[in-house]
CSV table of C-alpha atoms and ligand atoms in Angstrom, one decimal:
chain,number,residue,atom,x,y,z
A,28,UNK,CA,134.4,163.4,116.0
A,29,UNK,CA,136.5,164.1,112.7
A,30,UNK,CA,134.6,167.1,112.1
A,31,UNK,CA,134.6,168.4,115.9
A,32,UNK,CA,138.6,167.7,116.4
A,33,UNK,CA,139.1,169.9,112.7
A,34,UNK,CA,136.9,172.1,113.8
A,35,UNK,CA,138.7,172.5,117.1
A,36,UNK,CA,142.2,172.5,115.1
A,37,UNK,CA,141.5,175.5,112.8
A,38,UNK,CA,140.1,177.6,115.9
A,39,UNK,CA,142.8,176.5,118.2
A,40,UNK,CA,140.9,174.7,120.9
A,41,UNK,CA,142.7,173.4,123.8
A,42,UNK,CA,140.2,170.0,124.2
A,43,UNK,CA,136.8,169.2,123.6
A,44,UNK,CA,134.0,170.0,126.3
A,45,UNK,CA,130.8,168.4,127.4
A,46,UNK,CA,127.7,170.3,126.0
A,47,UNK,CA,124.0,170.5,127.7
A,48,UNK,CA,122.3,170.5,124.5
A,49,UNK,CA,122.2,171.1,120.9
A,50,UNK,CA,120.0,172.4,118.3
A,51,UNK,CA,120.4,171.4,114.7
A,52,UNK,CA,119.8,173.6,111.8
A,53,UNK,CA,119.6,172.1,107.5
A,54,UNK,CA,115.7,170.8,107.9
A,55,UNK,CA,114.5,172.5,104.9
A,56,UNK,CA,114.2,170.9,101.3
A,57,UNK,CA,114.3,174.3,100.1
A,58,UNK,CA,117.4,175.5,101.7
A,59,UNK,CA,119.6,171.9,101.6
A,60,UNK,CA,118.0,170.3,98.7
A,61,UNK,CA,118.8,166.9,97.4
A,62,UNK,CA,122.4,166.9,98.8
A,63,UNK,CA,121.0,168.0,101.8
A,64,UNK,CA,118.5,165.0,102.1
A,65,UNK,CA,121.2,162.5,101.6
A,66,UNK,CA,123.9,164.0,104.1
A,67,UNK,CA,120.7,163.7,106.8
A,68,UNK,CA,119.5,160.1,105.8
A,69,UNK,CA,123.3,159.0,105.8
A,70,UNK,CA,123.3,160.0,109.3
A,71,UNK,CA,120.5,158.9,110.3
A,72,UNK,CA,121.0,155.4,109.4
A,73,UNK,CA,123.1,154.7,112.7
A,74,UNK,CA,123.8,158.0,114.3
A,75,UNK,CA,121.5,158.7,117.3
A,76,UNK,CA,121.7,162.1,119.4
A,77,UNK,CA,122.9,161.7,123.4
A,78,UNK,CA,122.0,165.0,124.4
A,79,UNK,CA,118.8,166.6,124.1
A,80,UNK,CA,118.5,168.3,120.5
A,81,UNK,CA,116.1,170.8,119.1
A,82,UNK,CA,115.9,171.1,115.6
A,83,UNK,CA,115.2,174.5,112.8
A,84,UNK,CA,112.0,175.1,110.6
A,85,UNK,CA,111.3,172.4,107.9
A,86,UNK,CA,110.1,174.1,104.6
A,87,UNK,CA,106.2,173.2,105.0
A,88,UNK,CA,103.6,172.8,107.4
A,89,UNK,CA,104.1,169.1,107.7
A,90,UNK,CA,100.4,169.3,108.8
A,91,UNK,CA,98.8,171.4,106.4
A,92,UNK,CA,101.2,171.8,103.6
A,93,UNK,CA,98.6,171.0,100.4
A,94,UNK,CA,96.8,174.5,101.8
A,95,UNK,CA,99.7,176.4,101.5
A,96,UNK,CA,100.5,175.4,97.8
A,97,UNK,CA,103.6,173.2,98.5
A,98,UNK,CA,104.4,170.9,95.4
A,99,UNK,CA,103.3,167.2,95.7
A,100,UNK,CA,107.2,166.4,95.4
A,101,UNK,CA,108.7,168.6,97.6
A,102,UNK,CA,106.2,167.8,100.3
A,103,UNK,CA,107.5,164.1,99.8
A,104,UNK,CA,111.4,165.3,100.2
A,105,UNK,CA,111.0,167.4,102.9
A,106,UNK,CA,108.9,164.2,104.9
A,107,UNK,CA,112.3,162.3,104.0
A,108,UNK,CA,114.5,165.0,106.0
A,109,UNK,CA,111.6,164.8,108.5
A,110,UNK,CA,111.8,161.3,109.4
A,111,UNK,CA,115.9,161.4,109.1
A,112,UNK,CA,115.8,163.9,112.3
A,113,UNK,CA,113.3,161.7,114.0
A,114,UNK,CA,115.3,158.3,113.8
A,115,UNK,CA,118.0,160.0,115.4
A,116,UNK,CA,116.1,161.1,118.3
A,117,UNK,CA,115.7,164.5,117.5
A,118,UNK,CA,112.9,166.7,119.4
A,119,UNK,CA,110.7,167.9,116.4
A,120,UNK,CA,110.2,171.2,117.3
A,121,UNK,CA,111.1,172.5,113.7
A,122,UNK,CA,111.6,176.2,115.0
A,123,UNK,CA,114.5,178.4,114.8
A,124,UNK,CA,113.2,179.6,118.6
A,125,UNK,CA,114.4,176.5,120.5
A,126,UNK,CA,114.8,178.8,124.0
A,127,UNK,CA,110.8,179.5,123.4
A,128,UNK,CA,109.9,175.8,123.2
A,129,UNK,CA,111.6,174.2,125.6
A,130,UNK,CA,115.3,174.2,125.1
A,131,UNK,CA,116.1,177.2,127.2
A,132,UNK,CA,119.8,176.4,128.6
A,133,UNK,CA,120.7,178.4,131.5
A,134,UNK,CA,123.6,180.8,132.3
A,135,UNK,CA,126.7,179.0,131.8
A,136,UNK,CA,125.5,176.2,130.4
A,137,UNK,CA,128.0,175.3,127.0
A,138,UNK,CA,125.9,174.1,124.5
A,139,UNK,CA,126.3,173.5,120.6
A,140,UNK,CA,123.7,175.9,118.6
A,141,UNK,CA,123.1,176.2,115.0
A,142,UNK,CA,120.6,179.2,113.2
A,143,UNK,CA,122.4,182.3,114.1
A,144,UNK,CA,119.1,183.7,115.4
A,145,UNK,CA,119.4,181.5,117.9
A,146,UNK,CA,123.0,180.7,119.0
A,147,UNK,CA,123.2,185.0,119.3
A,148,UNK,CA,120.3,184.6,121.6
A,149,UNK,CA,121.8,182.1,123.9
A,150,UNK,CA,125.1,183.7,123.9
A,151,UNK,CA,123.2,187.4,125.1
A,152,UNK,CA,119.7,187.0,126.7
A,153,UNK,CA,120.4,183.9,127.6
A,154,UNK,CA,124.4,183.6,128.7
A,155,UNK,CA,124.5,180.3,127.6
A,156,UNK,CA,127.8,179.6,125.4
A,157,UNK,CA,128.0,178.4,122.3
A,158,UNK,CA,129.8,179.4,118.7
A,159,UNK,CA,127.7,179.9,116.1
A,160,UNK,CA,127.6,176.6,114.6
A,161,UNK,CA,126.7,175.1,110.9
A,162,UNK,CA,124.1,172.4,110.6
A,163,UNK,CA,126.9,170.0,110.1
A,164,UNK,CA,129.3,170.8,113.4
A,165,UNK,CA,125.8,170.9,115.8
A,166,UNK,CA,124.6,167.6,114.1
A,167,UNK,CA,128.1,165.8,114.9
A,168,UNK,CA,127.9,167.7,118.6
A,169,UNK,CA,124.8,166.3,119.4
A,170,UNK,CA,125.4,162.9,118.2
A,171,UNK,CA,128.8,162.5,120.3
A,172,UNK,CA,127.8,165.1,123.5
A,173,UNK,CA,130.7,167.2,122.9
A,174,UNK,CA,131.9,170.7,121.2
A,175,UNK,CA,135.4,171.9,120.9
A,176,UNK,CA,136.6,174.6,123.5
A,177,UNK,CA,136.8,177.9,121.9
A,178,UNK,CA,135.3,181.1,120.9
A,179,UNK,CA,132.2,181.9,122.9
A,180,UNK,CA,132.7,179.3,124.8
A,181,UNK,CA,136.0,181.0,126.6
A,182,UNK,CA,135.4,183.9,128.9
A,183,UNK,CA,137.7,186.0,127.0
A,184,UNK,CA,135.8,186.3,124.2
A,185,UNK,CA,132.8,187.3,125.3
A,186,UNK,CA,133.5,191.0,126.4
A,187,UNK,CA,132.7,193.4,124.4
A,188,UNK,CA,134.4,194.7,121.8
A,189,UNK,CA,132.2,197.8,120.9
A,190,UNK,CA,130.3,200.6,123.0
A,191,UNK,CA,127.2,201.6,121.6
A,192,UNK,CA,125.2,204.5,123.1
A,193,UNK,CA,121.6,204.3,121.3
A,194,UNK,CA,120.0,208.0,122.2
A,195,UNK,CA,116.7,207.2,120.5
A,196,UNK,CA,113.6,205.2,121.5
A,197,UNK,CA,113.5,202.4,120.2
A,198,UNK,CA,110.5,200.0,119.8
A,199,UNK,CA,109.0,196.7,118.7
A,200,UNK,CA,110.4,196.2,114.9
A,201,UNK,CA,112.8,198.6,115.3
A,202,UNK,CA,114.9,196.3,117.0
A,203,UNK,CA,115.4,194.2,114.0
A,204,UNK,CA,116.3,197.4,111.9
A,205,UNK,CA,118.7,198.5,115.3
A,206,UNK,CA,120.3,195.1,115.0
A,207,UNK,CA,120.7,195.5,111.1
A,208,UNK,CA,122.4,198.5,111.4
A,209,UNK,CA,124.4,197.5,114.1
A,210,UNK,CA,125.7,194.5,112.3
A,211,UNK,CA,126.4,196.8,108.9
A,212,UNK,CA,128.4,199.1,111.2
A,213,UNK,CA,130.6,196.4,113.3
A,214,UNK,CA,130.9,193.6,111.2
A,215,UNK,CA,132.5,191.6,113.9
A,216,UNK,CA,132.4,191.4,117.7
A,217,UNK,CA,130.6,192.0,120.9
A,218,UNK,CA,128.8,195.3,121.1
A,219,UNK,CA,127.8,196.4,124.5
A,220,UNK,CA,124.6,198.7,124.2
A,221,UNK,CA,123.5,201.6,126.5
A,222,UNK,CA,119.8,203.1,126.0
A,223,UNK,CA,117.6,200.1,125.6
A,224,UNK,CA,114.5,198.7,127.9
A,225,UNK,CA,113.8,195.4,124.9
A,226,UNK,CA,111.5,192.6,125.8
A,227,UNK,CA,112.5,189.5,125.3
A,228,UNK,CA,110.8,189.3,121.6
A,229,UNK,CA,112.6,192.6,121.0
A,230,UNK,CA,116.1,191.1,121.9
A,231,UNK,CA,115.2,188.4,119.8
A,232,UNK,CA,114.5,190.6,117.2
A,233,UNK,CA,117.8,192.9,117.6
A,234,UNK,CA,119.8,189.6,117.4
A,235,UNK,CA,118.5,187.4,114.4
A,236,UNK,CA,119.1,190.6,112.5
A,237,UNK,CA,122.6,191.7,113.6
A,238,UNK,CA,123.5,187.9,113.2
A,239,UNK,CA,122.1,188.3,109.3
A,240,UNK,CA,124.0,191.5,108.6
A,241,UNK,CA,127.3,190.5,110.3
A,242,UNK,CA,129.2,188.1,112.0
A,243,UNK,CA,128.3,188.8,116.0
A,244,UNK,CA,127.2,186.3,117.5
A,245,UNK,CA,127.0,188.0,120.8
A,246,UNK,CA,125.9,191.4,122.6
A,247,UNK,CA,125.9,192.9,125.9
A,248,UNK,CA,122.8,195.0,127.0
A,249,UNK,CA,123.5,197.5,130.1
A,250,UNK,CA,121.1,196.6,133.1
A,251,UNK,CA,119.7,193.9,131.0
A,252,UNK,CA,121.5,190.9,129.6
A,253,UNK,CA,122.8,188.6,132.7
A,254,UNK,CA,126.8,189.2,131.2
A,255,UNK,CA,126.8,193.0,130.9
A,256,UNK,CA,128.5,193.6,134.1
A,257,UNK,CA,131.6,191.7,133.2
A,258,UNK,CA,131.8,192.8,129.6
A,259,UNK,CA,134.1,195.7,130.5
A,260,UNK,CA,133.0,198.3,127.9
A,261,UNK,CA,135.5,200.9,129.5
A,262,UNK,CA,137.8,202.6,126.7
A,263,UNK,CA,136.4,200.8,124.1
A,264,UNK,CA,135.6,202.7,121.3
A,265,UNK,CA,132.1,204.2,121.5
A,266,UNK,CA,129.9,204.7,118.6
A,267,UNK,CA,125.9,206.6,118.6
A,268,UNK,CA,123.3,205.6,117.2
A,269,UNK,CA,120.1,207.8,116.8
A,270,UNK,CA,116.9,208.0,114.9
A,271,UNK,CA,118.6,208.9,111.5
A,272,UNK,CA,120.5,205.6,111.6
A,273,UNK,CA,117.4,203.3,112.2
A,274,UNK,CA,115.6,204.8,108.7
A,275,UNK,CA,118.6,204.5,107.1
A,276,UNK,CA,118.4,200.8,107.8
A,277,UNK,CA,114.6,200.9,106.8
A,278,UNK,CA,115.6,202.3,103.3
A,279,UNK,CA,118.2,200.2,102.9
A,280,UNK,CA,116.2,197.2,103.2
A,281,UNK,CA,112.6,198.0,101.4
A,282,UNK,CA,112.5,196.6,98.0
A,283,UNK,CA,109.0,196.6,97.1
A,284,UNK,CA,106.5,200.1,97.1
A,285,UNK,CA,103.5,197.7,98.0
A,286,UNK,CA,102.5,194.1,99.3
A,287,UNK,CA,100.3,191.5,98.2
A,288,UNK,CA,101.0,189.7,101.4
A,289,UNK,CA,102.1,189.8,105.2
A,290,UNK,CA,104.4,187.4,106.8
A,291,UNK,CA,104.8,187.6,110.2
A,292,UNK,CA,107.4,185.3,112.3
A,293,UNK,CA,111.1,185.7,111.3
A,294,UNK,CA,111.5,184.7,113.9
A,295,UNK,CA,108.9,182.5,114.3
A,296,UNK,CA,106.4,184.2,116.8
A,297,UNK,CA,106.0,184.2,120.3
A,298,UNK,CA,102.7,183.6,122.0
A,299,UNK,CA,102.9,187.2,123.1
A,300,UNK,CA,103.3,188.4,118.9
A,301,UNK,CA,100.6,185.8,118.4
A,302,UNK,CA,98.0,187.7,120.5
A,303,UNK,CA,99.6,191.0,119.0
A,304,UNK,CA,99.1,190.0,115.8
A,305,UNK,CA,95.2,188.6,116.7
A,306,UNK,CA,94.5,192.2,118.3
A,307,UNK,CA,96.2,194.3,115.3
A,308,UNK,CA,93.9,191.9,112.9
A,309,UNK,CA,91.0,193.0,115.1
A,310,UNK,CA,91.7,196.9,114.9
A,311,UNK,CA,92.7,197.4,111.7
A,312,UNK,CA,91.3,194.0,109.2
A,313,UNK,CA,93.6,194.2,106.6
A,314,UNK,CA,92.7,193.8,103.1
A,315,UNK,CA,95.4,191.2,102.1
A,316,UNK,CA,96.2,187.7,103.3
A,317,UNK,CA,98.1,187.9,106.6
A,318,UNK,CA,100.7,184.8,107.6
A,319,UNK,CA,101.8,184.3,111.0
A,320,UNK,CA,104.4,181.7,111.0
A,321,UNK,CA,105.1,179.8,114.6
A,322,UNK,CA,105.8,176.3,116.1
A,323,UNK,CA,103.8,174.3,116.6
A,324,UNK,CA,104.7,173.9,121.0
A,325,UNK,CA,103.6,178.1,120.5
A,326,UNK,CA,100.4,177.4,118.8
A,327,UNK,CA,99.5,174.5,121.6
A,328,UNK,CA,99.7,177.4,123.9
A,329,UNK,CA,98.6,180.5,122.0
A,330,UNK,CA,94.7,178.6,120.7
A,331,UNK,CA,92.8,181.8,121.4
A,332,UNK,CA,94.8,183.8,119.3
A,333,UNK,CA,95.3,181.5,116.3
A,334,UNK,CA,90.9,181.3,116.5
A,335,UNK,CA,91.0,185.5,116.9
A,336,UNK,CA,93.6,185.3,113.2
A,337,UNK,CA,91.7,182.4,111.6
A,338,UNK,CA,88.2,184.1,112.5
A,339,UNK,CA,89.5,186.8,110.6
A,340,UNK,CA,90.7,185.2,107.4
A,341,UNK,CA,94.1,185.0,108.4
A,342,UNK,CA,96.4,182.2,108.0
A,343,UNK,CA,98.6,180.2,111.4
A,344,UNK,CA,101.8,178.5,109.4
A,345,UNK,CA,103.2,176.0,111.3
A,346,UNK,CA,106.8,173.9,111.3
A,347,UNK,CA,108.1,176.6,109.1
A,348,UNK,CA,108.9,180.3,108.4
A,349,UNK,CA,108.6,182.5,105.5
A,350,UNK,CA,112.2,182.3,104.2
A,351,UNK,CA,112.6,178.8,104.0
A,352,UNK,CA,109.1,177.4,102.4
A,353,UNK,CA,108.5,178.1,99.0
A,354,UNK,CA,107.0,181.4,99.6
A,355,UNK,CA,107.2,183.1,96.3
A,356,UNK,CA,105.1,180.3,94.9
A,357,UNK,CA,102.1,182.3,97.0
A,358,UNK,CA,103.4,185.9,96.5
A,359,UNK,CA,106.2,187.9,95.2
A,360,UNK,CA,105.7,191.5,97.2
A,361,UNK,CA,105.9,190.4,100.9
A,362,UNK,CA,105.3,193.1,103.9
A,363,UNK,CA,107.4,192.1,106.8
A,364,UNK,CA,108.5,193.6,110.1
A,365,UNK,CA,111.6,191.6,110.3
A,366,UNK,CA,115.3,192.8,108.7
A,367,UNK,CA,116.3,189.2,108.3
A,368,UNK,CA,113.4,188.5,106.4
A,369,UNK,CA,114.2,191.5,104.0
A,370,UNK,CA,117.2,190.3,103.7
A,371,UNK,CA,116.7,186.7,102.9
A,372,UNK,CA,113.2,187.2,101.0
A,373,UNK,CA,115.0,189.0,98.4
A,374,UNK,CA,118.2,186.7,98.0
A,375,UNK,CA,117.2,183.2,98.3
A,376,UNK,CA,113.8,183.7,96.3
A,377,UNK,CA,114.3,186.7,94.5
A,378,UNK,CA,111.2,188.5,96.2
A,379,UNK,CA,110.6,192.0,97.5
A,380,UNK,CA,110.0,193.1,100.7
A,381,UNK,CA,108.3,196.3,102.5
A,382,UNK,CA,109.9,196.7,106.0
A,383,UNK,CA,107.3,198.4,108.5
A,384,UNK,CA,105.8,197.7,111.6
A,385,UNK,CA,103.1,195.0,112.9
A,386,UNK,CA,101.1,197.6,113.0
A,387,UNK,CA,101.9,200.1,110.2
A,388,UNK,CA,102.3,196.9,107.7
A,389,UNK,CA,97.7,196.2,108.4
A,390,UNK,CA,97.2,199.8,108.5
A,391,UNK,CA,98.4,200.9,105.6
A,392,UNK,CA,96.2,197.7,103.6
A,393,UNK,CA,92.8,198.2,105.6
B,7,F3S,FE1,113.9,181.6,111.6
B,7,F3S,FE2,113.4,181.5,109.2
B,7,F3S,FE3,113.5,183.2,110.1
B,7,F3S,S1,114.1,179.9,110.7
B,7,F3S,S2,115.1,183.6,112.3
B,7,F3S,S3,111.7,182.8,110.9
B,7,F3S,S4,114.6,183.1,108.0
């Protein structure tokens, strides 16, 4: 309560509001280290969550960590973190896409979600209401069932602040480039974007990249997202986005000339994306290892795609992701379709990346 009330005071909240779900981050030992382990274990001695709560990826595949080169001491500490969340009653999703694994709030619901890519998706694509929580504040909200009423919980902060007109067709991983570009361009605010027809997975990529390169936690897409009609973009500063801007974003994110492996799934792959990876592997038979990161819940539904990927020598890794597991023990130079991965693999683990579409990455390595 102290944590929530202090945050509310800082941001000028009127009071506390009920939440219908929480999503907590800070589950990977690679990211939170010994201090985080101690923090979570300390909470888990007496605290239990009061609302349905999902949790971000851990730092390894909890079932197949040995096969993916995880050291024993890392695994032991990682298991202690997972056990602490389990004790608190958190649903063991180990996923950064809670909305694709059963925690999918409806329009207008107040939630408290950590994980910037999930929070921006909840606000923008689902029309739920959350601030970009940190791991501890999301956990505090999960335990109390409340959050402070400020920021994106309020109507006035959900209106558009900038108008964006996209004049080039955007598809697949280019949504990630667009998100990176818009984040760099605006830094903060609520963009109102015209000229897109993205799928759910494309909007997932757009938001994840935008939330990485900026403080933006909500966007509208004209004709597509649930609050676009009340976004009020009239009279706002307008920015055009063309093909050159996407190419510039790609050039900025590129840090390697070549790659030793391909890692897909930042954010973790949906069932449809798993199927796409399987089809592209069949078509292009890439010569480098292909690792596809997803959640256990999506893997349950995507068994057939997983069988096809594994038959062609690919690996499907569950519970974790390319950045929060020590993937640097496997490869230094990585092919990715994600702008978020292209930012974090270098900054977290000193890796280098080639960023391109799923198909282009596989085709280059035939
Ligand atoms: Fe998810 Fe890991 Fe990317 S948590 S958004 S796959 S950095």
